[in-house]
Tab-separated table of C-alpha atoms in Angstrom:
chain	number	residue	atom	x	y	z
A	133	UNK	CA	0.000	0.000	0.000
A	134	UNK	CA	1.234	3.490	-0.844
A	135	UNK	CA	1.859	5.619	2.216
A	136	UNK	CA	-0.636	8.258	1.042
A	137	UNK	CA	-3.372	5.593	0.914
A	138	UNK	CA	-3.077	4.649	4.578
A	139	UNK	CA	-5.639	7.151	5.866
A	140	UNK	CA	-8.264	5.923	3.410
A	141	UNK	CA	-7.774	2.370	4.677
A	142	UNK	CA	-8.793	3.262	8.230
A	143	UNK	CA	-11.501	1.047	9.753
A	144	UNK	CA	-15.067	2.193	9.147
A	145	UNK	CA	-17.640	2.650	11.918
A	146	UNK	CA	-19.889	-0.250	12.884
A	147	UNK	CA	-21.875	-1.329	9.833
A	148	UNK	CA	-25.626	-0.825	9.668
A	149	UNK	CA	-26.462	-4.553	9.657
A	150	UNK	CA	-24.550	-5.122	12.901
A	151	UNK	CA	-26.156	-2.075	14.509
A	152	UNK	CA	-29.628	-3.240	13.505
A	153	UNK	CA	-28.996	-6.755	14.809
A	154	UNK	CA	-27.581	-5.449	18.096
A	155	UNK	CA	-30.526	-3.058	18.469
A	156	UNK	CA	-33.025	-5.908	18.103
A	157	UNK	CA	-31.216	-7.943	20.735
A	158	UNK	CA	-30.818	-5.108	23.245
A	159	UNK	CA	-34.460	-4.081	22.882
A	160	UNK	CA	-35.709	-7.632	23.333
A	161	UNK	CA	-33.676	-8.016	26.537
A	162	UNK	CA	-34.876	-4.630	27.790
A	163	UNK	CA	-38.534	-5.548	27.296
A	164	UNK	CA	-38.431	-9.342	27.601
A	165	UNK	CA	-36.293	-9.717	30.709
A	166	UNK	CA	-34.945	-13.083	31.809
A	167	UNK	CA	-36.770	-15.168	29.194
A	168	UNK	CA	-35.378	-13.078	26.331
A	169	UNK	CA	-31.892	-13.055	27.819
A	170	UNK	CA	-31.903	-16.842	28.206
A	171	UNK	CA	-33.156	-17.311	24.661
A	172	UNK	CA	-30.311	-15.234	23.237
A	173	UNK	CA	-27.747	-16.865	25.533
A	174	UNK	CA	-28.791	-20.370	24.472
A	175	UNK	CA	-28.881	-19.412	20.786
A	176	UNK	CA	-25.725	-17.301	20.604
A	177	UNK	CA	-23.553	-18.233	23.594
A	178	UNK	CA	-24.156	-21.967	23.815
A	179	UNK	CA	-25.681	-21.721	27.293
A	180	UNK	CA	-27.167	-25.090	28.205
A	181	UNK	CA	-30.947	-25.119	28.805
A	182	UNK	CA	-31.608	-24.573	32.483
A	183	UNK	CA	-27.990	-23.634	33.260
A	184	UNK	CA	-27.543	-20.689	35.630
A	185	UNK	CA	-26.942	-17.347	33.924
A	186	UNK	CA	-25.663	-15.551	37.009
A	187	UNK	CA	-23.069	-16.754	39.515
A	188	UNK	CA	-22.426	-15.155	42.892
A	189	UNK	CA	-19.370	-14.751	45.077
A	190	UNK	CA	-19.599	-18.274	46.497
A	191	UNK	CA	-19.564	-19.882	43.047
A	192	UNK	CA	-16.622	-17.695	42.035
A	193	UNK	CA	-14.720	-18.695	45.170
A	194	UNK	CA	-15.331	-22.374	44.404
A	195	UNK	CA	-14.047	-21.887	40.877
A	196	UNK	CA	-10.921	-20.209	42.239
A	197	UNK	CA	-10.360	-23.128	44.601
A	198	UNK	CA	-10.622	-25.560	41.686
A	199	UNK	CA	-7.784	-24.158	39.569
A	200	UNK	CA	-4.128	-25.095	40.149
A	201	UNK	CA	-2.355	-23.070	42.825
A	202	UNK	CA	0.178	-21.738	40.324
A	203	UNK	CA	-2.633	-20.504	38.079
A	204	UNK	CA	-4.296	-18.676	40.947
A	205	UNK	CA	-0.939	-17.190	41.964
A	206	UNK	CA	-0.422	-15.977	38.374
A	207	UNK	CA	-3.822	-14.260	38.375
A	208	UNK	CA	-3.028	-12.639	41.727
A	209	UNK	CA	0.350	-11.319	40.488
A	210	UNK	CA	-1.118	-9.821	37.326
A	211	UNK	CA	-4.036	-8.346	39.270
A	212	UNK	CA	-1.553	-6.801	41.683
A	213	UNK	CA	0.292	-4.995	38.887
A	214	UNK	CA	-2.942	-3.757	37.326
A	215	UNK	CA	-4.183	-2.597	40.735
A	216	UNK	CA	-0.932	-0.812	41.580
A	217	UNK	CA	-0.950	1.140	38.316
A	218	UNK	CA	-4.631	2.040	38.701
A	219	UNK	CA	-4.152	3.213	42.290
A	220	UNK	CA	-1.200	5.365	41.198
A	221	UNK	CA	-3.426	6.927	38.547
A	222	UNK	CA	-6.160	7.453	41.139
A	223	UNK	CA	-3.690	9.347	43.300
A	224	UNK	CA	-3.066	11.778	40.460
A	225	UNK	CA	-6.686	13.005	40.591
A	226	UNK	CA	-7.654	14.555	43.918
A	227	UNK	CA	-10.308	16.797	45.392
A	228	UNK	CA	-9.852	20.491	44.688
A	229	UNK	CA	-10.794	23.723	46.476
A	230	UNK	CA	-9.934	27.206	45.172
A	231	UNK	CA	-10.883	30.773	46.000
A	232	UNK	CA	-13.389	32.520	43.725
A	233	UNK	CA	-14.831	36.039	44.141
A	234	UNK	CA	-16.975	35.940	47.256
A	235	UNK	CA	-16.258	32.382	48.324
A	236	UNK	CA	-14.877	29.013	47.375
A	237	UNK	CA	-15.357	26.487	44.587
A	238	UNK	CA	-13.980	23.063	43.926
A	239	UNK	CA	-14.581	19.517	42.892
A	240	UNK	CA	-14.959	16.130	44.522
A	241	UNK	CA	-13.949	12.851	42.896
A	242	UNK	CA	-16.389	9.997	43.366
A	243	UNK	CA	-16.716	6.591	41.691
A	244	UNK	CA	-19.833	5.401	39.927
A	245	UNK	CA	-21.960	3.150	42.102
A	246	UNK	CA	-21.982	0.091	39.839
A	247	UNK	CA	-20.072	-1.064	36.779
A	248	UNK	CA	-20.561	-3.856	34.281
A	249	UNK	CA	-17.282	-5.298	32.985
A	250	UNK	CA	-17.400	-7.231	29.732
A	251	UNK	CA	-14.732	-9.776	28.815
A	252	UNK	CA	-14.772	-11.555	25.434
A	253	UNK	CA	-14.967	-15.329	25.597
A	254	UNK	CA	-16.440	-16.646	22.404
A	255	UNK	CA	-13.233	-17.754	20.649
A	256	UNK	CA	-10.773	-17.816	23.547
A	257	UNK	CA	-11.197	-17.448	27.319
A	258	UNK	CA	-9.820	-14.047	28.294
A	259	UNK	CA	-9.299	-13.860	32.064
A	260	UNK	CA	-6.871	-10.997	31.400
A	261	UNK	CA	-9.790	-8.783	30.318
A	262	UNK	CA	-11.668	-9.691	33.492
A	263	UNK	CA	-8.699	-8.469	35.524
A	264	UNK	CA	-8.170	-5.338	33.428
A	265	UNK	CA	-11.752	-4.186	33.856
A	266	UNK	CA	-12.901	-5.415	37.250
A	267	UNK	CA	-9.644	-4.826	39.159
A	268	UNK	CA	-9.522	-1.285	37.804
A	269	UNK	CA	-13.155	-0.671	38.788
A	270	UNK	CA	-12.445	-1.786	42.342
A	271	UNK	CA	-9.313	0.370	42.477
A	272	UNK	CA	-11.544	3.314	41.610
A	273	UNK	CA	-13.855	2.502	44.530
A	274	UNK	CA	-16.837	1.107	42.608
A	275	UNK	CA	-19.170	-0.575	45.121
A	276	UNK	CA	-20.846	-3.139	42.842
A	277	UNK	CA	-19.017	-4.886	40.017
A	278	UNK	CA	-20.576	-7.334	37.562
A	279	UNK	CA	-18.469	-9.314	35.097
A	280	UNK	CA	-20.011	-10.751	31.933
A	281	UNK	CA	-18.450	-13.291	29.592
A	282	UNK	CA	-19.945	-16.160	27.579
A	283	UNK	CA	-19.236	-19.799	28.418
A	284	UNK	CA	-16.705	-18.983	31.152
A	285	UNK	CA	-14.128	-21.592	32.102
A	286	UNK	CA	-12.895	-22.007	35.713
A	287	UNK	CA	-9.884	-19.736	35.134
A	288	UNK	CA	-12.101	-16.894	33.906
A	289	UNK	CA	-14.333	-17.344	36.957
A	290	UNK	CA	-11.255	-17.456	39.179
A	291	UNK	CA	-10.102	-14.160	37.672
A	292	UNK	CA	-13.456	-12.625	38.616
A	293	UNK	CA	-12.953	-13.898	42.160
A	294	UNK	CA	-9.442	-12.411	42.293
A	295	UNK	CA	-10.882	-9.113	41.020
A	296	UNK	CA	-13.544	-9.224	43.780
A	297	UNK	CA	-16.523	-9.194	41.410
A	298	UNK	CA	-19.950	-9.400	43.024
A	299	UNK	CA	-21.647	-11.315	40.210
A	300	UNK	CA	-20.730	-13.127	37.023
A	301	UNK	CA	-23.124	-13.085	34.088
A	302	UNK	CA	-22.480	-16.177	31.927
A	303	UNK	CA	-23.717	-14.396	28.821
A	304	UNK	CA	-21.958	-12.604	25.978
A	305	UNK	CA	-22.525	-10.237	23.095
A	306	UNK	CA	-25.151	-7.535	22.797
A	307	UNK	CA	-27.423	-9.492	25.148
A	308	UNK	CA	-24.912	-9.177	28.008
A	309	UNK	CA	-24.476	-5.455	27.411
A	310	UNK	CA	-28.263	-5.002	27.469
A	311	UNK	CA	-28.695	-7.069	30.632
A	312	UNK	CA	-26.117	-5.028	32.540
A	313	UNK	CA	-27.394	-1.719	31.167
A	314	UNK	CA	-31.129	-2.153	31.649
A	315	UNK	CA	-31.133	-4.782	34.358
A	316	UNK	CA	-33.065	-8.046	34.385
A	317	UNK	CA	-35.692	-8.204	37.164
A	318	UNK	CA	-34.856	-10.851	39.708
A	319	UNK	CA	-31.481	-11.536	38.122
A	320	UNK	CA	-29.289	-8.455	37.556
A	321	UNK	CA	-29.616	-4.897	38.805
A	322	UNK	CA	-28.719	-2.221	36.215
A	323	UNK	CA	-25.274	-0.641	36.385
A	324	UNK	CA	-24.204	2.952	35.778
A	325	UNK	CA	-21.330	2.184	33.409
A	326	UNK	CA	-20.510	-0.626	30.954
A	327	UNK	CA	-16.868	-1.169	29.985
A	328	UNK	CA	-14.678	-3.686	28.235
A	329	UNK	CA	-13.581	-4.912	24.810
A	330	UNK	CA	-15.598	-7.086	22.476
A	331	UNK	CA	-16.541	-7.940	18.926
A	332	UNK	CA	-18.549	-5.655	16.671
A	333	UNK	CA	-21.874	-6.683	18.254
A	334	UNK	CA	-20.589	-5.743	21.694
A	335	UNK	CA	-19.255	-2.451	20.353
A	336	UNK	CA	-22.564	-1.768	18.598
A	337	UNK	CA	-24.564	-2.588	21.726
A	338	UNK	CA	-22.472	-0.228	23.825
A	339	UNK	CA	-23.198	2.504	21.305
A	340	UNK	CA	-26.930	1.717	21.495
A	341	UNK	CA	-27.237	1.714	25.307
A	342	UNK	CA	-25.168	4.876	25.749
A	343	UNK	CA	-27.340	7.418	27.472
A	344	UNK	CA	-29.150	4.837	29.571
A	345	UNK	CA	-25.682	4.074	30.969
A	346	UNK	CA	-22.200	5.401	30.444
A	347	UNK	CA	-19.681	3.495	28.365
A	348	UNK	CA	-15.919	3.587	28.268
A	349	UNK	CA	-14.954	3.751	24.576
A	350	UNK	CA	-15.277	1.860	21.305
A	351	UNK	CA	-13.125	-1.213	21.921
A	352	UNK	CA	-13.759	-3.513	18.992
A	353	UNK	CA	-11.558	-5.900	16.993
A	354	UNK	CA	-7.885	-5.471	17.803
A	355	UNK	CA	-5.541	-3.198	15.846
A	356	UNK	CA	-1.761	-3.022	15.818
A	357	UNK	CA	0.475	-0.702	13.820
A	358	UNK	CA	4.189	-1.439	13.946
A	359	UNK	CA	6.259	1.614	13.039
A	360	UNK	CA	9.733	0.424	12.071
A	361	UNK	CA	12.972	1.741	10.635
A	362	UNK	CA	16.178	0.085	9.470
A	363	UNK	CA	17.099	-0.891	13.051
A	364	UNK	CA	14.081	-3.174	13.475
A	365	UNK	CA	14.197	-6.932	13.910
A	366	UNK	CA	11.899	-8.520	11.278
A	367	UNK	CA	11.273	-11.675	13.289
A	368	UNK	CA	10.074	-9.746	16.339
A	369	UNK	CA	7.794	-7.681	14.110
A	370	UNK	CA	6.355	-10.863	12.619
A	371	UNK	CA	5.762	-12.257	16.107
A	372	UNK	CA	3.961	-9.075	17.190
A	373	UNK	CA	1.779	-8.928	14.068
A	374	UNK	CA	0.697	-12.542	14.548
A	375	UNK	CA	0.002	-11.950	18.240
A	376	UNK	CA	-2.614	-9.391	17.265
A	377	UNK	CA	-3.859	-11.279	14.212
A	378	UNK	CA	-4.814	-14.342	16.244
A	379	UNK	CA	-7.337	-12.361	18.315
A	380	UNK	CA	-10.074	-12.273	15.710
A	381	UNK	CA	-10.530	-12.628	11.933
A	382	UNK	CA	-11.539	-8.939	12.008
A	383	UNK	CA	-8.286	-7.887	13.724
A	384	UNK	CA	-6.030	-5.522	11.777
A	385	UNK	CA	-2.230	-5.899	11.923
A	386	UNK	CA	-0.176	-3.371	9.936
A	387	UNK	CA	3.429	-2.389	9.289
A	388	UNK	CA	4.582	1.126	8.368
A	389	UNK	CA	8.285	1.395	7.689
A	390	UNK	CA	10.947	3.656	6.249
A	391	UNK	CA	13.076	0.659	5.233
A	392	UNK	CA	12.025	-0.691	1.796
A	393	UNK	CA	13.818	-3.988	2.448
A	394	UNK	CA	11.937	-4.706	5.657
A	395	UNK	CA	8.535	-5.891	4.326
A	396	UNK	CA	10.008	-8.858	2.447
A	397	UNK	CA	12.088	-9.870	5.449
A	398	UNK	CA	9.060	-9.615	7.731
A	399	UNK	CA	6.998	-11.624	5.227
A	400	UNK	CA	9.541	-14.457	5.321
A	401	UNK	CA	9.398	-14.550	9.117
A	402	UNK	CA	5.602	-14.306	9.077
A	403	UNK	CA	5.199	-17.332	6.832
A	404	UNK	CA	7.575	-19.397	8.938
A	405	UNK	CA	5.874	-18.437	12.183
A	406	UNK	CA	2.386	-18.776	10.738
A	407	UNK	CA	3.059	-22.343	9.688
A	408	UNK	CA	3.858	-23.231	13.309
A	409	UNK	CA	0.992	-21.275	14.898
A	410	UNK	CA	-1.939	-23.281	16.332
A	411	UNK	CA	-4.236	-20.272	15.717
A	412	UNK	CA	-3.089	-19.811	12.100
A	413	UNK	CA	-6.603	-20.055	10.639
A	414	UNK	CA	-7.778	-16.989	12.546
A	415	UNK	CA	-4.450	-15.196	12.134
A	416	UNK	CA	-4.410	-15.749	8.369
A	417	UNK	CA	-7.848	-14.180	8.000
A	418	UNK	CA	-6.751	-11.155	10.037
A	419	UNK	CA	-3.534	-10.730	8.053
A	420	UNK	CA	-5.672	-10.331	4.953
A	421	UNK	CA	-7.209	-7.231	6.582
A	422	UNK	CA	-3.820	-5.735	7.358
A	423	UNK	CA	-1.378	-3.847	5.194
A	424	UNK	CA	2.230	-2.848	4.687
A	425	UNK	CA	3.211	0.695	3.721
A	426	UNK	CA	6.683	2.060	2.962
A	427	UNK	CA	7.348	5.748	3.618
A	428	UNK	CA	10.203	7.713	2.107
A	429	UNK	CA	10.789	9.552	5.397
A	430	UNK	CA	10.087	9.173	9.086
A	431	UNK	CA	8.000	12.360	8.910
A	432	UNK	CA	5.704	10.750	6.331
A	433	UNK	CA	5.499	7.556	8.375
A	434	UNK	CA	4.547	9.454	11.525
A	435	UNK	CA	1.899	11.378	9.612
A	436	UNK	CA	0.363	8.114	8.410
A	437	UNK	CA	0.287	6.711	11.941
A	438	UNK	CA	-1.478	9.803	13.236
A	439	UNK	CA	-4.044	9.578	10.450
A	440	UNK	CA	-4.844	6.006	11.492
A	441	UNK	CA	-4.949	6.713	15.255
A	442	UNK	CA	-4.310	3.017	15.980
A	443	UNK	CA	-5.305	1.131	19.100
A	444	UNK	CA	-1.814	-0.319	19.659
A	445	UNK	CA	1.370	1.291	18.356
A	446	UNK	CA	4.623	-0.666	18.479
A	447	UNK	CA	7.620	1.661	17.985
A	448	UNK	CA	10.450	-0.453	16.579
A	449	UNK	CA	12.670	2.512	15.746
A	450	UNK	CA	16.060	3.766	16.844
A	451	UNK	CA	14.616	6.571	18.992
A	452	UNK	CA	11.156	5.481	20.166
A	453	UNK	CA	10.734	8.301	22.690
A	454	UNK	CA	11.287	10.899	20.000
A	455	UNK	CA	8.829	9.139	17.701
A	456	UNK	CA	6.199	9.018	20.470
A	457	UNK	CA	6.676	12.736	21.174
A	458	UNK	CA	5.933	13.483	17.514
A	459	UNK	CA	2.598	11.629	17.556
A	460	UNK	CA	-0.803	12.797	18.763
A	461	UNK	CA	-3.185	9.904	18.161
A	462	UNK	CA	-2.821	6.341	19.486
A	463	UNK	CA	-4.437	4.221	22.168
A	464	UNK	CA	-1.237	2.910	23.737
A	465	UNK	CA	2.392	3.091	22.634
A	466	UNK	CA	5.041	0.438	23.207
A	467	UNK	CA	8.495	1.956	23.096
A	468	UNK	CA	11.227	-0.209	21.651
A	469	UNK	CA	11.377	-3.876	20.730
A	470	UNK	CA	11.662	-5.072	24.331
A	471	UNK	CA	8.359	-3.390	25.166
A	472	UNK	CA	6.184	-5.828	23.237
A	473	UNK	CA	2.495	-5.094	22.975
A	474	UNK	CA	1.822	-8.529	24.464
A	475	UNK	CA	3.167	-7.239	27.796
A	476	UNK	CA	0.448	-4.603	27.723
A	477	UNK	CA	-2.129	-7.293	27.017
A	478	UNK	CA	-0.999	-9.365	29.963
A	479	UNK	CA	-0.706	-7.004	32.846
A	480	UNK	CA	2.559	-5.090	32.962
A	481	UNK	CA	0.469	-2.303	34.491
A	482	UNK	CA	-1.385	-0.066	32.003
A	483	UNK	CA	-4.790	-1.214	30.821
A	484	UNK	CA	-5.306	-3.203	27.642
A	485	UNK	CA	-8.843	-1.967	26.927
A	486	UNK	CA	-8.103	0.650	24.262
A	487	UNK	CA	-9.928	2.724	21.630
A	488	UNK	CA	-10.269	1.188	18.166
A	489	UNK	CA	-11.560	2.399	14.817
A	490	UNK	CA	-9.824	5.758	15.041
A	491	UNK	CA	-11.406	6.604	18.410
A	492	UNK	CA	-7.946	7.409	19.783
A	493	UNK	CA	-8.461	10.833	18.219
A	494	UNK	CA	-10.870	11.688	21.035
A	495	UNK	CA	-10.502	8.970	23.662
A	496	UNK	CA	-7.850	7.359	25.783
A	497	UNK	CA	-7.921	3.792	27.022
A	498	UNK	CA	-9.778	2.385	29.983
A	499	UNK	CA	-8.290	3.534	33.270
A	500	UNK	CA	-9.313	4.186	36.823
A	501	UNK	CA	-10.491	7.611	35.613
A	502	UNK	CA	-13.196	5.886	33.562
A	503	UNK	CA	-14.952	4.865	36.775
A	504	UNK	CA	-14.746	8.279	38.445
A	505	UNK	CA	-16.995	11.331	38.339
A	506	UNK	CA	-15.605	14.802	38.941
A	507	UNK	CA	-18.388	16.784	40.632
A	508	UNK	CA	-18.028	20.525	41.127
A	509	UNK	CA	-19.400	22.667	43.949
A	510	UNK	CA	-19.731	26.373	44.776
A	511	UNK	CA	-20.087	28.124	48.147
A	512	UNK	CA	-20.420	31.942	48.210
A	513	UNK	CA	-20.477	34.275	51.220
A	514	UNK	CA	-20.585	37.446	49.120
A	515	UNK	CA	-22.225	37.651	45.697
A	516	UNK	CA	-21.679	41.290	44.663
A	517	UNK	CA	-19.158	40.790	41.840
A	518	UNK	CA	-20.396	37.384	40.755
A	519	UNK	CA	-24.040	38.387	41.130
A	520	UNK	CA	-23.770	41.545	39.063
A	521	UNK	CA	-21.980	39.746	36.247
A	522	UNK	CA	-24.497	36.907	36.339
A	523	UNK	CA	-27.390	39.388	36.204
A	524	UNK	CA	-25.872	41.355	33.346
A	525	UNK	CA	-24.979	38.291	31.289
A	526	UNK	CA	-28.467	36.864	31.809
A	527	UNK	CA	-29.976	40.130	30.564
A	528	UNK	CA	-27.774	39.945	27.456
A	529	UNK	CA	-29.269	36.521	26.790
A	530	UNK	CA	-32.805	37.830	27.530
A	531	UNK	CA	-33.295	35.251	30.291
A	532	UNK	CA	-35.167	37.410	32.767
A	533	UNK	CA	-35.707	34.679	35.331
A	534	UNK	CA	-31.977	34.127	35.587
A	535	UNK	CA	-31.339	37.843	35.916
A	536	UNK	CA	-33.957	38.219	38.668
A	537	UNK	CA	-32.595	35.213	40.594
A	538	UNK	CA	-29.180	36.883	40.636
A	539	UNK	CA	-30.658	40.289	41.447
A	540	UNK	CA	-32.583	38.849	44.401
A	541	UNK	CA	-29.300	38.052	46.123
A	542	UNK	CA	-27.483	41.312	45.470
A	543	UNK	CA	-29.232	43.168	48.270
A	544	UNK	CA	-27.881	40.739	50.851
A	545	UNK	CA	-24.305	40.541	49.532
């Protein structure tokens, strides 16, 4: 692909057919309750007839007790790193109080009351996404946390236990998003915020329920752009591209480079690695959605990256910090070949739920801030200056009631 064609190749928004399908599902769950949810779960998630759709803390604890000790210890270690990073972020946002004319103003920082955390599970079990979402919610102080994932295995349930989830909804897709958003009488209470990655139906459903609940960001099929120069190792690039490609047939791995010899060398490594990869069927389909572009300068390569605003950006260049400083739009950057994107996926600290489809232009990734509300307050002892300006500005806007409410307080200021 020519470097000037990269922007035009950017992923399109959710297609109309997927939106319409997700809308039908979410509306049927909203109006049909438990019966509708079970019908969708049996049809789409493989839920066995009569099987429980919701598990509580006791069931999660039993699942945790059933997995090998080393597996549980692994989940605890990863959760600890995610929690530590989230708590450090939380410490960066504190309550504020400042002087204003006539008094004080400020803000408080409070978590949402309840969050629904979605973790994909249709193709592979993803306990890492359970940890990324639910551990971060708890670090933010969320009181009630629900995890949803279809056909969960014991390790996924154990991850929910480690993350201190209150409930586990054994349902996936748009139907899970609807259940958490609208609630299901007698089964699930509605949450205030739905977060987590998923396929296009999950992404579409989050878009549909927004307004009834908050959402984090569009987090659809995975994207990776590797930006590389002549210093890059082609085999490591191939490994990173395949790591993203195996997520989903709709995943999008891409290479942008200033070295015209690199694509062929990466291709050789890709074919060798692909032949040995157990997930090669999925990865091959995703590779067909990707691209390679050669730029004649680093400036042109950086411009192409910014136009894509990729979810993941792997910087395999001689000076990755300088390259990062020149870029404005990406979900998460991985600086240098040691800092593989896979370490972000599996709990080095920062969250792996990231904006896709160009949403990095206006959104960052999931973080503890996602679960927090900044609420302002105002306390005035004297209203002369503020009151006169409020009255005069209201009169300019011809809002007499506003002007009179301000005027009513001026006599006592």
